[in-house]
């Protein structure tokens, strides 16, 4: 955590001399020093900037601008410009860029602090993608080094126990970015809520790609009386975890009875057999082989032929299949399903044709 200094000085010359007493040996151009001041005292003598720390300096005036000293403000502008390597300010725009933040320019203290934080530590715009769904998010605290891609993609899910002791860095909370306006769809609005609830119920974490050589996990964390999503990165590299193979080669592995079966795939347990049985209970949808897809399509066709008596069952199964296809990004499957539905409806009554027309329109 960055240190916070509270210093009382009576003049700007005394203020500058105090820089030499501050331990900022590790300061660099990626560091910030924010100085809260009333800008009311000014000493006209000549001063030097030798003791300025090697970081960017910003000033925040906490009183109304009618109480400040204009000469002191000019000196603060010079200090801020000097900290960023600018010696002379000849342009009006440059002068305005280095003006202190005045509290009187904002409605309240919260807006004042938010504006300062956004200016000094701008929020990185990131899109979270899961299958066919995506939403804009913010990371708290912000990912300052900008080493992650602007799009974070979830590539799969595993049980929490598989990554319980994995080393991790750069922990951040995920919050929805409300600055994108109100033109978002309901899927964009509730993606984070659905993801958080699903991970919590299934006791799982989501593996995500942060950039070409960095991967991480998204997991739910309990905070007070609510749950919140957290993202954390693994060490740099595609083989950063010794018990997991190359991240680019990960595939879902079937759960076999033979526990000694050594495979280069990630042991992401899938609760289904080679062939899905609809007589079993609590079966999760899984298309890790051709049998799962064929069984789901065949059941939809059988229910379609028995309409209108099986209308409710048909739409229940259709919603399940559609939700799973959207979750894994299987857009081509939905297009094939539309073709099958249109072909099947040609041989049946007008009621079936009407339902098929509605289904195909919604799937498109």
mmCIF file of C-alpha atoms in Angstrom:
data_model
loop_
_atom_site.group_PDB
_atom_site.id
_atom_site.type_symbol
_atom_site.label_atom_id
_atom_site.label_comp_id
_atom_site.label_asym_id
_atom_site.label_seq_id
_atom_site.Cartn_x
_atom_site.Cartn_y
_atom_site.Cartn_z
ATOM 1 C CA UNK A 1 0.000 0.000 0.000
ATOM 2 C CA UNK A 2 1.308 3.448 -0.868
ATOM 3 C CA UNK A 3 2.239 5.651 2.146
ATOM 4 C CA UNK A 4 0.171 8.709 3.037
ATOM 5 C CA UNK A 5 1.875 11.816 4.455
ATOM 6 C CA UNK A 6 0.160 14.570 6.407
ATOM 7 C CA UNK A 7 2.441 17.629 6.568
ATOM 8 C CA UNK A 8 1.715 21.163 7.790
ATOM 9 C CA UNK A 9 3.687 23.953 6.085
ATOM 10 C CA UNK A 10 3.279 27.724 5.972
ATOM 11 C CA UNK A 11 4.892 28.599 2.629
ATOM 12 C CA UNK A 12 5.675 27.030 -0.721
ATOM 13 C CA UNK A 13 9.454 27.244 -0.154
ATOM 14 C CA UNK A 14 9.117 25.239 3.053
ATOM 15 C CA UNK A 15 6.916 22.808 1.191
ATOM 16 C CA UNK A 16 9.552 22.156 -1.482
ATOM 17 C CA UNK A 17 12.285 21.646 1.109
ATOM 18 C CA UNK A 18 10.248 18.862 2.704
ATOM 19 C CA UNK A 19 10.592 16.754 -0.432
ATOM 20 C CA UNK A 20 14.184 16.037 0.591
ATOM 21 C CA UNK A 21 12.941 14.495 3.844
ATOM 22 C CA UNK A 22 10.494 12.094 2.212
ATOM 23 C CA UNK A 23 11.687 8.560 1.585
ATOM 24 C CA UNK A 24 10.776 8.081 -2.084
ATOM 25 C CA UNK A 25 13.849 6.239 -3.353
ATOM 26 C CA UNK A 26 11.756 3.817 -5.405
ATOM 27 C CA UNK A 27 9.732 6.540 -7.124
ATOM 28 C CA UNK A 28 9.682 6.563 -10.929
ATOM 29 C CA UNK A 29 7.578 8.017 -13.748
ATOM 30 C CA UNK A 30 4.903 5.378 -13.173
ATOM 31 C CA UNK A 31 4.458 6.648 -9.590
ATOM 32 C CA UNK A 32 2.195 9.499 -8.470
ATOM 33 C CA UNK A 33 2.419 11.916 -5.571
ATOM 34 C CA UNK A 34 -0.884 13.605 -4.758
ATOM 35 C CA UNK A 35 -0.591 16.703 -2.546
ATOM 36 C CA UNK A 36 -3.716 18.015 -0.761
ATOM 37 C CA UNK A 37 -3.356 21.735 -0.049
ATOM 38 C CA UNK A 38 -5.276 24.980 0.541
ATOM 39 C CA UNK A 39 -2.896 26.935 -1.753
ATOM 40 C CA UNK A 40 -3.243 29.985 0.509
ATOM 41 C CA UNK A 41 0.386 30.754 1.420
ATOM 42 C CA UNK A 42 3.055 31.967 -0.985
ATOM 43 C CA UNK A 43 6.679 33.042 -0.597
ATOM 44 C CA UNK A 44 8.014 35.203 -3.441
ATOM 45 C CA UNK A 45 11.686 34.204 -3.102
ATOM 46 C CA UNK A 46 13.436 32.238 -5.805
ATOM 47 C CA UNK A 47 13.290 28.464 -5.330
ATOM 48 C CA UNK A 48 14.893 25.441 -6.984
ATOM 49 C CA UNK A 49 13.442 22.088 -7.909
ATOM 50 C CA UNK A 50 16.444 19.922 -7.040
ATOM 51 C CA UNK A 51 14.643 17.980 -4.324
ATOM 52 C CA UNK A 52 11.630 16.997 -6.386
ATOM 53 C CA UNK A 53 11.025 13.234 -6.306
ATOM 54 C CA UNK A 54 11.373 11.323 -9.558
ATOM 55 C CA UNK A 55 7.653 10.856 -10.039
ATOM 56 C CA UNK A 56 4.657 12.763 -11.309
ATOM 57 C CA UNK A 57 3.248 15.278 -8.830
ATOM 58 C CA UNK A 58 -0.373 16.419 -8.746
ATOM 59 C CA UNK A 59 -2.041 18.974 -6.480
ATOM 60 C CA UNK A 60 -5.578 18.977 -5.121
ATOM 61 C CA UNK A 61 -6.950 22.207 -3.635
ATOM 62 C CA UNK A 62 -9.480 21.409 -0.913
ATOM 63 C CA UNK A 63 -10.884 24.951 -0.422
ATOM 64 C CA UNK A 64 -12.940 27.232 -2.653
ATOM 65 C CA UNK A 65 -10.918 28.871 -5.415
ATOM 66 C CA UNK A 66 -11.765 32.339 -4.039
ATOM 67 C CA UNK A 67 -9.492 31.671 -1.052
ATOM 68 C CA UNK A 68 -6.405 30.534 -2.954
ATOM 69 C CA UNK A 69 -3.356 32.557 -3.995
ATOM 70 C CA UNK A 70 -2.907 32.856 -7.764
ATOM 71 C CA UNK A 71 0.883 32.963 -7.460
ATOM 72 C CA UNK A 72 0.828 29.766 -5.437
ATOM 73 C CA UNK A 73 -1.314 28.092 -8.115
ATOM 74 C CA UNK A 74 1.180 29.170 -10.778
ATOM 75 C CA UNK A 75 3.979 27.621 -8.734
ATOM 76 C CA UNK A 76 2.054 24.365 -8.369
ATOM 77 C CA UNK A 77 1.578 24.285 -12.141
ATOM 78 C CA UNK A 78 5.322 24.719 -12.609
ATOM 79 C CA UNK A 79 6.071 21.900 -10.151
ATOM 80 C CA UNK A 80 3.629 19.519 -11.863
ATOM 81 C CA UNK A 81 5.060 20.330 -15.290
ATOM 82 C CA UNK A 82 8.632 19.972 -14.036
ATOM 83 C CA UNK A 83 7.850 16.540 -12.565
ATOM 84 C CA UNK A 84 6.878 15.362 -16.050
ATOM 85 C CA UNK A 85 9.962 16.837 -17.748
ATOM 86 C CA UNK A 86 8.403 20.056 -19.070
ATOM 87 C CA UNK A 87 10.598 23.090 -18.286
ATOM 88 C CA UNK A 88 8.728 25.971 -19.949
ATOM 89 C CA UNK A 89 4.971 26.339 -20.387
ATOM 90 C CA UNK A 90 4.207 28.571 -23.343
ATOM 91 C CA UNK A 91 0.912 27.085 -24.441
ATOM 92 C CA UNK A 92 -2.386 27.815 -22.661
ATOM 93 C CA UNK A 93 -3.548 24.208 -23.062
ATOM 94 C CA UNK A 94 -0.390 22.936 -21.349
ATOM 95 C CA UNK A 95 -1.011 25.326 -18.479
ATOM 96 C CA UNK A 96 -4.588 24.080 -18.061
ATOM 97 C CA UNK A 97 -3.461 20.454 -18.116
ATOM 98 C CA UNK A 98 -1.324 21.013 -15.009
ATOM 99 C CA UNK A 99 -3.818 23.039 -12.995
ATOM 100 C CA UNK A 100 -4.635 21.588 -9.553
ATOM 101 C CA UNK A 101 -7.944 19.834 -8.922
ATOM 102 C CA UNK A 102 -10.285 22.337 -7.241
ATOM 103 C CA UNK A 103 -12.914 20.920 -4.917
ATOM 104 C CA UNK A 104 -15.213 23.855 -5.716
ATOM 105 C CA UNK A 105 -15.542 22.568 -9.310
ATOM 106 C CA UNK A 106 -17.477 19.497 -8.159
ATOM 107 C CA UNK A 107 -20.855 18.934 -6.525
ATOM 108 C CA UNK A 108 -19.597 16.977 -3.534
ATOM 109 C CA UNK A 109 -16.565 15.264 -2.059
ATOM 110 C CA UNK A 110 -17.361 11.888 -3.657
ATOM 111 C CA UNK A 111 -17.418 13.395 -7.157
ATOM 112 C CA UNK A 112 -14.197 15.265 -6.371
ATOM 113 C CA UNK A 113 -12.362 12.117 -5.235
ATOM 114 C CA UNK A 114 -13.721 10.083 -8.147
ATOM 115 C CA UNK A 115 -12.482 12.645 -10.691
ATOM 116 C CA UNK A 116 -9.008 12.690 -9.141
ATOM 117 C CA UNK A 117 -8.824 8.877 -9.103
ATOM 118 C CA UNK A 118 -9.967 8.593 -12.727
ATOM 119 C CA UNK A 119 -7.426 11.196 -13.854
ATOM 120 C CA UNK A 120 -4.453 9.798 -11.963
ATOM 121 C CA UNK A 121 -5.322 6.105 -12.258
ATOM 122 C CA UNK A 122 -7.572 5.791 -15.324
ATOM 123 C CA UNK A 123 -9.735 2.694 -15.447
ATOM 124 C CA UNK A 124 -8.766 0.219 -18.146
ATOM 125 C CA UNK A 125 -11.691 -0.649 -20.453
ATOM 126 C CA UNK A 126 -12.002 -4.436 -20.600
ATOM 127 C CA UNK A 127 -14.569 -6.756 -22.166
ATOM 128 C CA UNK A 128 -15.297 -10.103 -20.512
ATOM 129 C CA UNK A 129 -16.317 -12.774 -23.043
ATOM 130 C CA UNK A 130 -17.926 -16.091 -22.163
ATOM 131 C CA UNK A 131 -19.058 -18.113 -25.149
ATOM 132 C CA UNK A 132 -21.453 -15.935 -27.144
ATOM 133 C CA UNK A 133 -21.995 -13.521 -24.245
ATOM 134 C CA UNK A 134 -19.875 -10.492 -23.395
ATOM 135 C CA UNK A 135 -20.048 -7.457 -21.135
ATOM 136 C CA UNK A 136 -17.880 -4.461 -20.265
ATOM 137 C CA UNK A 137 -16.207 -4.651 -16.865
ATOM 138 C CA UNK A 138 -13.880 -2.691 -14.599
ATOM 139 C CA UNK A 139 -11.111 -4.061 -12.407
ATOM 140 C CA UNK A 140 -10.676 -2.809 -8.855
ATOM 141 C CA UNK A 141 -7.944 -1.866 -8.285
ATOM 142 C CA UNK A 142 -7.228 -0.946 -11.890
ATOM 143 C CA UNK A 143 -4.741 -3.066 -13.842
ATOM 144 C CA UNK A 144 -2.102 -0.331 -13.973
ATOM 145 C CA UNK A 145 0.606 -1.990 -16.067
ATOM 146 C CA UNK A 146 -1.797 -2.522 -19.007
ATOM 147 C CA UNK A 147 -0.257 -5.945 -19.629
ATOM 148 C CA UNK A 148 -3.603 -7.686 -20.119
ATOM 149 C CA UNK A 149 -5.568 -7.656 -23.352
ATOM 150 C CA UNK A 150 -8.646 -5.475 -23.637
ATOM 151 C CA UNK A 151 -10.712 -8.650 -24.008
ATOM 152 C CA UNK A 152 -10.591 -11.359 -21.349
ATOM 153 C CA UNK A 153 -11.989 -14.634 -22.651
ATOM 154 C CA UNK A 154 -13.189 -17.528 -20.508
ATOM 155 C CA UNK A 155 -11.907 -20.761 -22.051
ATOM 156 C CA UNK A 156 -13.308 -23.328 -19.615
ATOM 157 C CA UNK A 157 -14.323 -24.319 -16.106
ATOM 158 C CA UNK A 158 -12.783 -26.648 -13.523
ATOM 159 C CA UNK A 159 -13.513 -27.630 -9.949
ATOM 160 C CA UNK A 160 -12.019 -25.323 -7.335
ATOM 161 C CA UNK A 161 -10.080 -28.223 -5.788
ATOM 162 C CA UNK A 162 -7.969 -28.576 -8.958
ATOM 163 C CA UNK A 163 -6.499 -25.094 -8.489
ATOM 164 C CA UNK A 164 -6.704 -24.759 -4.702
ATOM 165 C CA UNK A 165 -2.958 -24.234 -4.203
ATOM 166 C CA UNK A 166 -2.114 -22.475 -7.468
ATOM 167 C CA UNK A 167 0.219 -19.440 -7.141
ATOM 168 C CA UNK A 168 -1.517 -16.255 -8.195
ATOM 169 C CA UNK A 169 -0.750 -12.576 -8.699
ATOM 170 C CA UNK A 170 -2.613 -9.347 -9.489
ATOM 171 C CA UNK A 171 -5.824 -9.940 -7.578
ATOM 172 C CA UNK A 172 -8.702 -7.704 -8.669
ATOM 173 C CA UNK A 173 -12.433 -7.441 -8.081
ATOM 174 C CA UNK A 174 -14.669 -7.472 -11.168
ATOM 175 C CA UNK A 175 -17.455 -4.903 -11.342
ATOM 176 C CA UNK A 176 -19.774 -3.966 -14.173
ATOM 177 C CA UNK A 177 -18.831 -0.892 -16.193
ATOM 178 C CA UNK A 178 -21.903 1.351 -16.046
ATOM 179 C CA UNK A 179 -20.358 4.046 -18.252
ATOM 180 C CA UNK A 180 -21.340 2.236 -21.437
ATOM 181 C CA UNK A 181 -24.900 3.522 -21.088
ATOM 182 C CA UNK A 182 -28.293 1.870 -20.888
ATOM 183 C CA UNK A 183 -28.320 0.396 -24.415
ATOM 184 C CA UNK A 184 -27.018 -2.969 -23.225
ATOM 185 C CA UNK A 185 -29.055 -6.146 -23.544
ATOM 186 C CA UNK A 186 -30.341 -8.179 -20.614
ATOM 187 C CA UNK A 187 -27.593 -10.765 -21.269
ATOM 188 C CA UNK A 188 -24.960 -8.049 -20.813
ATOM 189 C CA UNK A 189 -26.671 -6.787 -17.677
ATOM 190 C CA UNK A 190 -26.837 -10.144 -15.916
ATOM 191 C CA UNK A 191 -23.789 -12.021 -17.229
ATOM 192 C CA UNK A 192 -21.727 -11.273 -14.118
ATOM 193 C CA UNK A 193 -24.596 -12.271 -11.833
ATOM 194 C CA UNK A 194 -25.172 -15.539 -13.680
ATOM 195 C CA UNK A 195 -21.461 -16.332 -13.769
ATOM 196 C CA UNK A 196 -21.023 -15.642 -10.061
ATOM 197 C CA UNK A 197 -24.036 -17.767 -9.095
ATOM 198 C CA UNK A 198 -23.028 -20.665 -11.366
ATOM 199 C CA UNK A 199 -19.457 -20.784 -10.054
ATOM 200 C CA UNK A 200 -20.711 -20.630 -6.472
ATOM 201 C CA UNK A 201 -23.262 -23.426 -6.911
ATOM 202 C CA UNK A 202 -20.941 -25.702 -8.887
ATOM 203 C CA UNK A 203 -17.947 -25.013 -6.622
ATOM 204 C CA UNK A 204 -15.921 -24.223 -9.739
ATOM 205 C CA UNK A 205 -13.622 -21.560 -11.152
ATOM 206 C CA UNK A 206 -13.357 -20.206 -14.692
ATOM 207 C CA UNK A 207 -10.029 -20.335 -16.512
ATOM 208 C CA UNK A 208 -9.523 -17.208 -18.615
ATOM 209 C CA UNK A 209 -6.975 -15.940 -21.129
ATOM 210 C CA UNK A 210 -5.500 -12.572 -20.097
ATOM 211 C CA UNK A 211 -3.017 -12.254 -22.957
ATOM 212 C CA UNK A 212 -1.011 -14.511 -25.239
ATOM 213 C CA UNK A 213 1.261 -15.713 -22.417
ATOM 214 C CA UNK A 214 -0.791 -15.142 -19.265
ATOM 215 C CA UNK A 215 -3.775 -17.057 -17.958
ATOM 216 C CA UNK A 216 -5.775 -16.736 -14.776
ATOM 217 C CA UNK A 217 -8.945 -17.689 -12.954
ATOM 218 C CA UNK A 218 -12.243 -16.030 -12.100
ATOM 219 C CA UNK A 219 -13.815 -17.186 -8.859
ATOM 220 C CA UNK A 220 -16.597 -16.039 -6.483
ATOM 221 C CA UNK A 221 -15.559 -14.490 -3.160
ATOM 222 C CA UNK A 222 -17.858 -13.841 -0.252
ATOM 223 C CA UNK A 223 -17.795 -10.219 0.914
ATOM 224 C CA UNK A 224 -20.047 -9.261 3.837
ATOM 225 C CA UNK A 225 -23.476 -10.677 2.976
ATOM 226 C CA UNK A 226 -22.960 -10.900 -0.773
ATOM 227 C CA UNK A 227 -20.777 -12.643 -3.338
ATOM 228 C CA UNK A 228 -18.446 -10.900 -5.758
ATOM 229 C CA UNK A 229 -16.265 -12.067 -8.642
ATOM 230 C CA UNK A 230 -12.495 -11.908 -8.304
ATOM 231 C CA UNK A 231 -9.898 -12.372 -11.035
ATOM 232 C CA UNK A 232 -6.308 -13.404 -10.457
ATOM 233 C CA UNK A 233 -3.469 -14.216 -12.813
ATOM 234 C CA UNK A 234 -1.112 -17.173 -12.826
ATOM 235 C CA UNK A 235 2.659 -16.649 -13.179
ATOM 236 C CA UNK A 236 3.738 -15.653 -16.680
ATOM 237 C CA UNK A 237 4.003 -18.527 -19.124
ATOM 238 C CA UNK A 238 1.946 -21.285 -20.719
ATOM 239 C CA UNK A 239 3.361 -23.928 -18.337
ATOM 240 C CA UNK A 240 3.344 -21.879 -15.145
ATOM 241 C CA UNK A 241 1.551 -24.597 -13.119
ATOM 242 C CA UNK A 242 3.501 -27.842 -12.856
ATOM 243 C CA UNK A 243 0.458 -30.136 -12.536
ATOM 244 C CA UNK A 244 -1.373 -28.608 -15.525
ATOM 245 C CA UNK A 245 -0.155 -29.007 -19.127
ATOM 246 C CA UNK A 246 0.294 -26.201 -21.622
ATOM 247 C CA UNK A 247 -2.705 -23.856 -21.371
ATOM 248 C CA UNK A 248 -3.056 -23.756 -25.157
ATOM 249 C CA UNK A 249 -3.524 -27.559 -25.227
ATOM 250 C CA UNK A 250 -6.226 -27.796 -22.562
ATOM 251 C CA UNK A 251 -9.308 -29.790 -23.469
ATOM 252 C CA UNK A 252 -12.192 -31.161 -21.445
ATOM 253 C CA UNK A 253 -11.439 -34.692 -20.313
ATOM 254 C CA UNK A 254 -14.078 -37.305 -19.725
ATOM 255 C CA UNK A 255 -14.357 -38.752 -16.249
ATOM 256 C CA UNK A 256 -13.245 -42.357 -16.553
ATOM 257 C CA UNK A 257 -13.580 -45.089 -13.987
ATOM 258 C CA UNK A 258 -9.919 -45.905 -14.508
ATOM 259 C CA UNK A 259 -8.236 -43.383 -12.196
ATOM 260 C CA UNK A 260 -4.768 -44.413 -13.364
ATOM 261 C CA UNK A 261 -5.357 -43.174 -16.880
ATOM 262 C CA UNK A 262 -2.605 -40.623 -17.487
ATOM 263 C CA UNK A 263 -3.544 -37.998 -20.029
ATOM 264 C CA UNK A 264 -2.109 -34.670 -21.090
ATOM 265 C CA UNK A 265 -5.568 -33.134 -20.796
ATOM 266 C CA UNK A 266 -6.714 -31.109 -17.815
ATOM 267 C CA UNK A 267 -8.686 -33.299 -15.443
ATOM 268 C CA UNK A 268 -11.854 -31.271 -15.626
ATOM 269 C CA UNK A 269 -14.445 -33.733 -14.407
ATOM 270 C CA UNK A 270 -17.595 -33.862 -16.518
ATOM 271 C CA UNK A 271 -20.660 -35.453 -14.954
ATOM 272 C CA UNK A 272 -21.839 -37.441 -17.942
ATOM 273 C CA UNK A 273 -21.242 -40.784 -19.565
ATOM 274 C CA UNK A 274 -20.189 -41.436 -23.139
ATOM 275 C CA UNK A 275 -23.852 -41.527 -24.111
ATOM 276 C CA UNK A 276 -26.301 -39.259 -22.350
ATOM 277 C CA UNK A 277 -29.297 -41.037 -20.884
ATOM 278 C CA UNK A 278 -32.488 -39.024 -20.518
ATOM 279 C CA UNK A 279 -33.845 -41.508 -17.990
ATOM 280 C CA UNK A 280 -31.191 -40.452 -15.487
ATOM 281 C CA UNK A 281 -31.715 -37.495 -13.182
ATOM 282 C CA UNK A 282 -29.577 -34.378 -12.663
ATOM 283 C CA UNK A 283 -27.730 -34.908 -15.958
ATOM 284 C CA UNK A 284 -25.711 -31.888 -17.073
ATOM 285 C CA UNK A 285 -25.500 -31.075 -20.773
ATOM 286 C CA UNK A 286 -22.132 -32.043 -22.241
ATOM 287 C CA UNK A 287 -21.170 -32.227 -25.905
ATOM 288 C CA UNK A 288 -17.681 -33.647 -25.592
ATOM 289 C CA UNK A 289 -18.442 -36.236 -28.291
ATOM 290 C CA UNK A 290 -20.872 -36.776 -31.158
ATOM 291 C CA UNK A 291 -23.280 -38.899 -29.093
ATOM 292 C CA UNK A 292 -24.280 -36.005 -26.857
ATOM 293 C CA UNK A 293 -25.178 -33.753 -29.805
ATOM 294 C CA UNK A 294 -27.067 -36.503 -31.631
ATOM 295 C CA UNK A 295 -29.086 -37.417 -28.529
ATOM 296 C CA UNK A 296 -30.165 -33.812 -27.937
ATOM 297 C CA UNK A 297 -31.174 -33.254 -31.575
ATOM 298 C CA UNK A 298 -33.048 -36.568 -31.767
ATOM 299 C CA UNK A 299 -35.011 -35.793 -28.615
ATOM 300 C CA UNK A 300 -36.040 -32.383 -29.986
ATOM 301 C CA UNK A 301 -37.236 -34.013 -33.223
ATOM 302 C CA UNK A 302 -39.231 -36.663 -31.302
ATOM 303 C CA UNK A 303 -40.928 -34.020 -29.175
ATOM 304 C CA UNK A 304 -41.646 -31.927 -32.271
ATOM 305 C CA UNK A 305 -43.508 -34.835 -33.875
ATOM 306 C CA UNK A 306 -45.709 -35.220 -30.771
ATOM 307 C CA UNK A 307 -46.842 -31.597 -30.659
ATOM 308 C CA UNK A 308 -49.112 -30.002 -29.528
ATOM 309 C CA UNK A 309 -49.373 -32.568 -26.670
ATOM 310 C CA UNK A 310 -45.660 -32.213 -25.810
ATOM 311 C CA UNK A 311 -45.316 -28.461 -26.406
ATOM 312 C CA UNK A 312 -44.065 -27.680 -22.888
ATOM 313 C CA UNK A 313 -41.468 -30.456 -22.943
ATOM 314 C CA UNK A 314 -40.308 -29.361 -26.413
ATOM 315 C CA UNK A 315 -39.632 -25.781 -25.381
ATOM 316 C CA UNK A 316 -37.990 -26.894 -22.119
ATOM 317 C CA UNK A 317 -35.499 -29.050 -24.025
ATOM 318 C CA UNK A 318 -35.028 -26.384 -26.704
ATOM 319 C CA UNK A 319 -34.163 -23.747 -24.078
ATOM 320 C CA UNK A 320 -31.660 -26.102 -22.462
ATOM 321 C CA UNK A 321 -29.943 -26.891 -25.756
ATOM 322 C CA UNK A 322 -29.947 -23.246 -26.855
ATOM 323 C CA UNK A 323 -28.497 -22.068 -23.514
ATOM 324 C CA UNK A 324 -25.672 -24.603 -23.677
ATOM 325 C CA UNK A 325 -24.864 -23.803 -27.309
ATOM 326 C CA UNK A 326 -24.679 -20.089 -26.482
ATOM 327 C CA UNK A 327 -22.497 -20.754 -23.436
ATOM 328 C CA UNK A 328 -19.841 -22.638 -25.430
ATOM 329 C CA UNK A 329 -20.067 -20.417 -28.536
ATOM 330 C CA UNK A 330 -21.509 -23.120 -30.832
ATOM 331 C CA UNK A 331 -23.059 -20.751 -33.366
ATOM 332 C CA UNK A 332 -22.705 -23.251 -36.219
ATOM 333 C CA UNK A 333 -24.772 -25.804 -34.281
ATOM 334 C CA UNK A 334 -27.686 -23.375 -33.973
ATOM 335 C CA UNK A 335 -27.624 -22.783 -37.735
ATOM 336 C CA UNK A 336 -27.734 -26.545 -38.341
ATOM 337 C CA UNK A 337 -30.596 -26.878 -35.869
ATOM 338 C CA UNK A 338 -32.603 -24.270 -37.806
ATOM 339 C CA UNK A 339 -32.158 -26.267 -41.019
ATOM 340 C CA UNK A 340 -33.286 -29.478 -39.297
ATOM 341 C CA UNK A 341 -36.366 -27.802 -37.822
ATOM 342 C CA UNK A 342 -37.424 -26.292 -41.150
ATOM 343 C CA UNK A 343 -36.999 -29.632 -42.930
ATOM 344 C CA UNK A 344 -38.955 -31.570 -40.286
ATOM 345 C CA UNK A 345 -41.849 -29.101 -40.236
ATOM 346 C CA UNK A 346 -42.606 -29.665 -43.930
ATOM 347 C CA UNK A 347 -44.153 -33.087 -43.213
ATOM 348 C CA UNK A 348 -46.484 -32.086 -40.383
ATOM 349 C CA UNK A 349 -49.599 -30.063 -39.648
ATOM 350 C CA UNK A 350 -49.974 -26.287 -39.594
ATOM 351 C CA UNK A 351 -49.574 -26.152 -35.790
ATOM 352 C CA UNK A 352 -46.119 -27.749 -35.987
ATOM 353 C CA UNK A 353 -45.149 -25.474 -38.875
ATOM 354 C CA UNK A 354 -46.205 -22.416 -36.863
ATOM 355 C CA UNK A 355 -44.118 -23.453 -33.874
ATOM 356 C CA UNK A 356 -41.107 -24.254 -36.073
ATOM 357 C CA UNK A 357 -41.346 -20.885 -37.792
ATOM 358 C CA UNK A 358 -41.367 -19.140 -34.410
ATOM 359 C CA UNK A 359 -38.421 -21.219 -33.132
ATOM 360 C CA UNK A 360 -36.286 -20.605 -36.219
ATOM 361 C CA UNK A 361 -36.979 -16.878 -36.089
ATOM 362 C CA UNK A 362 -35.892 -16.706 -32.426
ATOM 363 C CA UNK A 363 -32.776 -18.822 -33.014
ATOM 364 C CA UNK A 364 -31.656 -16.534 -35.825
#
